[in-house]
Amino acid sequence: MCEVGTRPPLAAERGEPPGGAAAAERCRDMGEQPIFTTRAHVFQIDPSTKKNWVPASKQAVTVSYFYDSTRNSYRIISVDGAKVIINSTITPNMTFTKTSQKFGQWADSRANTVFGLGFPSEQQLTKFAEKFQEVKEAAKLARDRSQEKIETSSNHSQTSFAAKMKREVQETPSVGLCVVLQESGRETPSSTRASSVNGTDDEKASHGGPAEAHLKSENDKLKFALAQSSSNVKKWETELQSLRESNARLSTALQESAASIEHWKKQFSACKEENDQLRGKIEELEEQCNEVNKEKERNAQLSRRLQELETELQDKELELEELRKQGEIIPELMSECESVSEQLQAAEKKNKDLEEKVRTLRTEVEENKHRQTNLKTELKNFLDVLDGKIDELHDFRQGLSKLGVDN
């Protein structure tokens, strides 16, 4: 039989065909022959929940019925690459159940699991179920024949022994009785009397020798059958232990996979929180951009106001020039010139105030421009960082989706 629970050597290391062909070749070498082969997706029941199905193969694999002529037993074997995913010995107590049009399952108490097969079509599922029933009946018939053979051989040996002993007793009653009683470990007065009447001990030994030889041969046969039964029990116990170890390894791998999924879920939650924080920062930056736009509008208004003041200043200068000309031409208007001078001084003072205001406004405009430039630079840097984080989140989502598909 093929090994279970240990990693078989790779097909390339043995020089055999890859995958299921290599496994089938090994089983043929061990005395097993395939009697039916199909392809299906293999599943096993989740050992923790006993409800969910866990895929045992990433794609459809070969599933075959094998017949072991030496043990007169049937097995379902499936290999994915170098990994044995199904090694189920069929017993008369097993039942194959169709749960849908393309899916069926059966329980293996020795492997302590439930296997499920998903077929491409309903016809293939029907053929597999019919073959399962046929093999189950054959296994039952083989078991019944084995029991009948054991009972028949036992009854035959007992019957032949009883007939022979009866024949010997009829031929030599006293001597036969003595032999039988000696075999049972009991000595009676009748045997003593029989020996004294019928002859010496040598005569008894000559009659009792064939019976003792036959008893020894029957005893040897029974010892051999018992030893063979014990060896078979040990083999089944070894195979059961290997299947339990394989089941434990599969459970450990499943727990590690679940822990890895929890780890990725935590990372996804952390990235989601970071994404929410980045969105909040974007909203803050948008508010700051709105404030910058308002500052721009204020600067535009100040610029327009500055132009209006410059225009007004030019008008005042023209007016002042005209007044000077009038003061030179018309001496009579000296008094008015004085008043105009006062107005001029007031205008000059006002002009200085306006110039001071203009310088202040220009300074504010330069500061606002510098502040706007810094805000643009910060906004650009933040957008670059945000693009990088979004790309990382996209790659992480793709990796997470691939991991979900693989599992």
Coordinates of C-alpha atoms in Angstrom, one line a residue:
M1 CA 0.0 0.0 0.0
C2 CA 1.1 3.6 -0.6
E3 CA 2.6 5.6 2.3
V4 CA 0.4 8.0 4.1
G5 CA 1.3 10.8 6.5
T6 CA 4.8 11.3 5.2
R7 CA 6.0 13.4 2.2
P8 CA 6.6 11.1 -0.8
P9 CA 9.7 11.9 -2.8
L10 CA 9.2 14.2 -5.8
A11 CA 8.5 12.6 -9.1
A12 CA 11.7 14.2 -10.6
E13 CA 13.8 12.6 -7.8
R14 CA 12.4 9.2 -8.5
G15 CA 12.4 9.5 -12.3
E16 CA 8.7 8.8 -12.4
P17 CA 5.8 10.7 -14.1
P18 CA 4.6 13.7 -12.2
G19 CA 1.4 14.0 -10.0
G20 CA -1.2 11.4 -10.0
A21 CA 0.5 9.2 -12.6
A22 CA 3.5 8.7 -10.3
A23 CA 1.2 7.8 -7.3
A24 CA -0.8 5.3 -9.5
E25 CA 2.5 3.7 -10.6
R26 CA 3.6 3.3 -7.0
C27 CA 0.3 1.7 -6.1
R28 CA 0.5 -0.7 -9.0
D29 CA 4.0 -1.7 -7.8
M30 CA 2.5 -2.4 -4.3
G31 CA -0.1 -4.8 -5.8
E32 CA -3.0 -2.3 -6.3
Q33 CA -4.7 -1.7 -9.7
P34 CA -6.9 1.3 -10.6
I35 CA -10.5 0.2 -11.5
F36 CA -12.1 3.6 -12.0
T37 CA -10.7 7.1 -12.5
T38 CA -12.3 10.6 -12.8
R39 CA -11.4 14.2 -12.1
A40 CA -13.0 16.4 -9.4
H41 CA -12.3 19.2 -6.9
V42 CA -11.5 17.8 -3.5
F43 CA -12.8 19.2 -0.2
Q44 CA -12.5 18.2 3.5
I45 CA -14.7 19.2 6.4
D46 CA -13.3 21.9 8.7
P47 CA -12.2 20.0 11.8
S48 CA -13.0 22.9 14.1
T49 CA -16.5 23.8 13.0
K50 CA -17.5 20.5 11.4
K51 CA -19.7 22.6 9.0
N52 CA -17.6 24.5 6.5
W53 CA -15.7 22.9 3.6
V54 CA -12.0 23.5 3.2
P55 CA -10.6 23.0 -0.3
A56 CA -7.8 20.3 -0.4
S57 CA -6.8 21.1 -4.0
K58 CA -6.4 24.3 -5.9
Q59 CA -7.8 22.8 -9.1
A60 CA -9.5 19.6 -10.3
V61 CA -7.4 16.5 -9.6
T62 CA -7.5 12.8 -10.4
V63 CA -9.6 10.7 -8.1
S64 CA -9.3 6.9 -8.5
Y65 CA -10.6 3.6 -7.1
F66 CA -7.8 1.1 -6.4
Y67 CA -8.2 -2.7 -5.7
D68 CA -5.6 -4.4 -3.6
S69 CA -5.6 -8.1 -4.6
T70 CA -3.4 -9.2 -1.8
R71 CA -5.7 -7.8 1.0
N72 CA -8.9 -8.0 -1.1
S73 CA -9.7 -4.3 -0.2
Y74 CA -10.7 -1.2 -2.1
R75 CA -9.4 2.4 -1.6
I76 CA -10.1 5.9 -3.0
I77 CA -6.8 7.7 -3.7
S78 CA -6.2 11.2 -4.9
V79 CA -2.8 13.0 -5.3
D80 CA -2.2 16.7 -5.9
G81 CA 1.4 17.0 -7.1
A82 CA 3.4 15.1 -4.4
K83 CA 0.7 15.4 -1.7
V84 CA -1.8 12.6 -0.9
I85 CA -5.1 14.4 -0.2
I86 CA -7.4 11.3 -0.2
N87 CA -6.4 7.9 1.1
S88 CA -9.7 6.3 2.2
T89 CA -10.3 2.6 2.5
I90 CA -13.9 1.7 1.6
T91 CA -15.8 -0.4 4.2
P92 CA -19.3 -1.8 4.0
N93 CA -20.5 0.8 6.6
M94 CA -19.6 3.8 4.4
T95 CA -22.3 5.7 2.5
F96 CA -21.8 8.2 -0.4
T97 CA -24.4 11.0 -0.3
K98 CA -25.3 13.3 -3.1
T99 CA -25.9 16.8 -1.6
S100 CA -26.4 18.6 -4.9
Q101 CA -26.4 18.0 -8.6
K102 CA -22.6 18.1 -8.8
F103 CA -21.4 17.5 -5.3
G104 CA -21.2 14.4 -3.1
Q105 CA -19.6 13.4 0.2
W106 CA -18.7 10.4 2.4
A107 CA -17.4 10.1 6.0
D108 CA -14.2 8.2 6.8
S109 CA -14.1 7.2 10.5
R110 CA -10.5 6.0 10.2
A111 CA -9.3 9.3 8.9
N112 CA -11.7 11.1 11.3
T113 CA -12.9 13.4 8.5
V114 CA -15.5 13.9 5.8
F115 CA -14.4 14.1 2.1
G116 CA -16.3 16.1 -0.5
L117 CA -16.0 16.0 -4.3
G118 CA -17.2 18.6 -6.7
F119 CA -17.7 17.3 -10.3
P120 CA -18.0 19.2 -13.6
S121 CA -21.3 17.5 -14.4
E122 CA -24.1 15.5 -12.9
Q123 CA -23.3 12.4 -15.0
Q124 CA -19.8 12.1 -13.6
L125 CA -21.2 12.4 -10.0
T126 CA -23.7 9.6 -10.8
K127 CA -21.0 7.4 -12.2
F128 CA -18.8 7.9 -9.2
A129 CA -21.7 7.2 -6.8
E130 CA -22.6 4.0 -8.7
K131 CA -19.0 2.9 -8.5
F132 CA -18.9 3.7 -4.8
Q133 CA -22.0 1.5 -4.2
E134 CA -20.5 -1.3 -6.4
V135 CA -17.2 -1.2 -4.5
K136 CA -19.0 -1.1 -1.2
E137 CA -21.0 -4.2 -2.1
A138 CA -17.7 -5.9 -3.2
A139 CA -16.0 -5.0 0.1
K140 CA -19.0 -6.4 2.0
L141 CA -19.0 -9.6 -0.1
A142 CA -15.2 -10.0 0.5
R143 CA -15.7 -9.5 4.2
D144 CA -18.5 -12.1 4.3
R145 CA -16.4 -14.6 2.3
S146 CA -13.5 -14.1 4.6
Q147 CA -15.6 -14.7 7.6
E148 CA -17.2 -17.8 6.0
K149 CA -13.8 -19.1 5.0
I150 CA -12.5 -18.7 8.5
E151 CA -15.6 -20.4 10.0
T152 CA -15.6 -23.1 7.4
S153 CA -11.9 -23.9 8.0
S154 CA -12.4 -23.9 11.7
N155 CA -15.5 -26.1 11.5
H156 CA -13.8 -28.4 9.0
S157 CA -10.8 -28.9 11.2
Q158 CA -12.9 -29.5 14.3
T159 CA -15.2 -31.9 12.3
S160 CA -12.2 -33.8 10.8
F161 CA -10.5 -34.0 14.2
A162 CA -13.7 -35.3 15.9
A163 CA -14.3 -37.8 13.2
K164 CA -10.8 -39.1 13.4
M165 CA -10.8 -39.3 17.1
K166 CA -14.2 -41.1 16.9
R167 CA -12.8 -43.6 14.4
E168 CA -9.8 -44.3 16.6
V169 CA -11.9 -44.7 19.7
Q170 CA -14.2 -47.1 17.8
E171 CA -11.2 -49.1 16.6
T172 CA -9.4 -49.2 20.0
P173 CA -11.8 -47.9 22.6
S174 CA -9.7 -48.2 25.7
V175 CA -6.5 -46.8 24.1
G176 CA -8.4 -43.9 22.4
L177 CA -10.1 -43.0 25.6
C178 CA -6.8 -42.9 27.4
V179 CA -5.2 -40.7 24.7
V180 CA -8.1 -38.2 24.9
L181 CA -8.0 -38.0 28.6
Q182 CA -4.2 -37.6 28.6
E183 CA -4.6 -34.6 26.1
S184 CA -7.1 -33.0 28.5
G185 CA -4.8 -33.4 31.4
R186 CA -7.1 -35.8 33.4
E187 CA -6.3 -39.4 34.3
T188 CA -9.1 -41.8 35.4
P189 CA -9.2 -45.3 36.8
S190 CA -10.8 -46.5 33.6
S191 CA -7.8 -45.5 31.6
T192 CA -5.5 -47.4 34.1
R193 CA -7.7 -50.4 33.8
A194 CA -7.7 -50.1 30.0
S195 CA -3.9 -50.0 29.9
S196 CA -3.7 -53.1 32.1
V197 CA -6.2 -55.0 30.1
N198 CA -5.3 -54.1 26.5
G199 CA -1.5 -53.9 26.6
T200 CA 1.6 -51.9 27.5
D201 CA 2.4 -48.2 27.2
D202 CA 4.3 -48.7 24.0
E203 CA 1.1 -50.0 22.4
K204 CA -0.8 -46.9 23.6
A205 CA 1.9 -44.6 22.1
S206 CA 1.7 -46.3 18.8
H207 CA -2.1 -45.6 18.6
G208 CA -1.9 -42.1 20.1
G209 CA 0.9 -40.7 17.9
P210 CA -1.1 -39.7 14.8
A211 CA -3.7 -37.9 16.9
E212 CA -1.0 -35.9 18.7
A213 CA 0.6 -34.9 15.4
H214 CA -2.8 -33.8 14.0
L215 CA -3.4 -31.7 17.1
K216 CA 0.0 -30.1 16.8
S217 CA -0.6 -29.2 13.1
E218 CA -4.0 -27.8 13.9
N219 CA -2.5 -25.8 16.8
D220 CA 0.2 -24.5 14.5
K221 CA -2.4 -23.4 12.0
L222 CA -4.3 -21.6 14.7
K223 CA -1.2 -19.9 15.9
F224 CA -0.3 -18.8 12.4
A225 CA -3.8 -17.4 11.8
L226 CA -3.6 -15.5 15.2
A227 CA -0.2 -14.1 14.3
Q228 CA -1.4 -13.0 10.9
S229 CA -4.4 -11.4 12.5
S230 CA -2.2 -9.6 15.0
S231 CA 0.1 -8.3 12.2
N232 CA -2.9 -7.1 10.3
V233 CA -4.1 -5.2 13.4
K234 CA -0.7 -3.7 13.9
K235 CA -0.6 -2.6 10.3
W236 CA -4.1 -1.0 10.6
E237 CA -3.0 0.7 13.9
T238 CA 0.1 2.1 12.2
E239 CA -2.0 3.4 9.2
L240 CA -4.5 4.9 11.7
Q241 CA -1.8 6.6 13.6
S242 CA -0.3 8.0 10.4
L243 CA -3.7 9.3 9.3
R244 CA -4.2 10.9 12.7
E245 CA -0.8 12.6 12.4
S246 CA -1.7 13.8 8.9
N247 CA -5.0 15.2 10.3
A248 CA -3.1 17.0 13.1
R249 CA -0.7 18.5 10.6
L250 CA -3.6 19.7 8.4
S251 CA -5.3 21.2 11.5
T252 CA -2.1 23.0 12.4
A253 CA -1.8 24.4 8.9
L254 CA -5.4 25.5 9.0
Q255 CA -4.9 27.3 12.3
E256 CA -1.8 29.0 10.9
S257 CA -3.8 30.1 7.9
A258 CA -6.6 31.5 10.1
A259 CA -4.0 33.4 12.2
S260 CA -2.5 34.8 9.0
I261 CA -5.9 35.9 7.8
E262 CA -6.5 37.6 11.2
H263 CA -3.2 39.4 10.9
W264 CA -4.1 40.7 7.4
K265 CA -7.4 41.8 8.7
K266 CA -5.8 43.8 11.4
Q267 CA -3.4 45.4 8.9
F268 CA -6.4 46.2 6.6
S269 CA -8.2 47.8 9.5
A270 CA -5.1 49.9 10.3
C271 CA -4.7 51.0 6.7
K272 CA -8.4 51.9 6.7
E273 CA -8.0 54.0 9.8
E274 CA -4.9 55.7 8.2
N275 CA -7.0 56.3 5.0
D276 CA -9.7 58.0 7.1
Q277 CA -7.1 60.2 8.8
L278 CA -5.7 61.2 5.4
R279 CA -9.1 62.0 4.2
G280 CA -9.6 64.3 7.2
K281 CA -6.3 66.0 6.5
I282 CA -7.4 66.5 2.9
E283 CA -10.6 68.2 4.1
E284 CA -8.5 70.4 6.3
L285 CA -6.2 71.3 3.4
E286 CA -9.3 72.1 1.3
E287 CA -10.5 74.4 4.0
Q288 CA -7.1 76.1 4.0
C289 CA -7.2 76.4 0.2
N290 CA -10.6 78.1 0.5
E291 CA -9.0 80.5 3.0
V292 CA -6.1 81.1 0.5
N293 CA -8.7 81.9 -2.2
K294 CA -10.3 84.4 0.2
E295 CA -6.9 86.0 0.8
K296 CA -6.4 86.2 -2.9
E297 CA -9.7 88.1 -3.3
R298 CA -8.7 90.4 -0.5
N299 CA -5.4 91.1 -2.2
A300 CA -7.2 91.8 -5.4
Q301 CA -9.5 94.3 -3.7
L302 CA -6.4 95.9 -2.0
S303 CA -4.7 96.1 -5.4
R304 CA -7.7 97.8 -6.9
R305 CA -7.9 100.2 -4.0
L306 CA -4.2 101.0 -4.4
Q307 CA -4.7 101.8 -8.1
E308 CA -7.6 104.1 -7.2
L309 CA -5.5 105.9 -4.6
E310 CA -2.6 106.3 -7.1
T311 CA -5.1 107.7 -9.6
E312 CA -6.4 110.1 -7.0
L313 CA -2.9 111.1 -6.0
Q314 CA -2.1 111.9 -9.6
D315 CA -5.2 114.0 -9.8
K316 CA -4.2 115.9 -6.7
E317 CA -0.7 116.5 -8.1
L318 CA -2.2 117.9 -11.3
E319 CA -4.5 120.1 -9.2
L320 CA -1.5 121.2 -7.1
E321 CA 0.4 122.1 -10.3
E322 CA -2.5 124.2 -11.5
L323 CA -2.7 125.9 -8.2
R324 CA 1.0 126.8 -8.3
K325 CA 0.6 128.2 -11.8
Q326 CA -2.3 130.3 -10.7
G327 CA -0.2 131.5 -7.7
E328 CA 2.6 132.7 -10.0
I329 CA 0.2 134.3 -12.4
I330 CA -2.2 135.9 -10.0
P331 CA -0.5 137.6 -7.1
E332 CA -3.9 138.6 -5.8
L333 CA -4.6 135.1 -4.9
M334 CA -1.8 134.9 -2.4
S335 CA -4.2 134.5 0.4
E336 CA -5.8 131.7 -1.5
C337 CA -2.4 130.3 -2.2
E338 CA -1.8 130.2 1.5
S339 CA -4.9 128.4 2.0
V340 CA -4.0 126.2 -1.0
S341 CA -0.6 125.7 0.6
E342 CA -2.3 124.6 3.8
Q343 CA -4.4 122.3 1.7
L344 CA -1.3 121.2 -0.1
Q345 CA 0.4 120.4 3.2
A346 CA -2.6 118.6 4.3
A347 CA -2.6 116.8 1.0
E348 CA 1.1 116.0 1.2
K349 CA 0.6 114.7 4.7
K350 CA -2.3 112.7 3.5
N351 CA -0.2 111.6 0.6
K352 CA 2.5 110.4 3.0
D353 CA -0.2 108.6 5.0
L354 CA -1.4 107.1 1.7
E355 CA 2.1 106.2 0.7
E356 CA 2.6 104.6 4.1
K357 CA -0.6 102.7 3.7
V358 CA 0.5 101.7 0.2
R359 CA 3.8 100.4 1.5
T360 CA 1.9 98.6 4.3
L361 CA -0.4 97.1 1.7
R362 CA 2.4 96.1 -0.5
T363 CA 4.2 94.4 2.4
E364 CA 0.9 92.6 3.2
V365 CA 0.6 91.6 -0.4
E366 CA 4.1 90.2 -0.5
E367 CA 3.6 88.3 2.8
N368 CA 0.3 86.9 1.4
K369 CA 2.0 85.9 -1.8
H370 CA 4.8 84.2 0.2
R371 CA 2.3 82.5 2.5
Q372 CA 0.3 81.4 -0.6
T373 CA 3.5 80.0 -2.1
N374 CA 4.3 78.0 1.1
L375 CA 0.7 76.7 1.2
K376 CA 1.0 75.5 -2.4
T377 CA 4.3 73.8 -1.6
E378 CA 2.8 72.0 1.5
L379 CA -0.3 71.1 -0.4
K380 CA 1.8 69.6 -3.3
N381 CA 3.9 67.6 -0.9
F382 CA 0.9 66.3 1.0
L383 CA -0.8 65.3 -2.3
D384 CA 2.4 63.4 -3.3
V385 CA 2.4 61.6 0.0
L386 CA -1.3 60.9 -0.4
D387 CA -0.8 59.4 -3.9
G388 CA 1.9 57.1 -2.5
K389 CA -0.4 55.9 0.4
I390 CA -3.3 55.3 -2.0
D391 CA -1.0 53.3 -4.3
E392 CA 0.2 51.2 -1.3
L393 CA -3.4 50.7 -0.2
H394 CA -4.3 49.5 -3.7
D395 CA -1.4 47.1 -3.8
F396 CA -2.3 45.8 -0.3
R397 CA -5.9 45.2 -1.4
Q398 CA -4.7 43.3 -4.5
G399 CA -2.5 41.2 -2.3
L400 CA -5.3 40.6 0.2
S401 CA -7.7 39.5 -2.7
K402 CA -5.0 37.1 -4.0
L403 CA -4.6 35.7 -0.5
G404 CA -8.4 35.2 -0.3
V405 CA -8.5 33.4 -3.6
D406 CA -5.5 31.2 -2.7
N407 CA -7.1 30.2 0.6

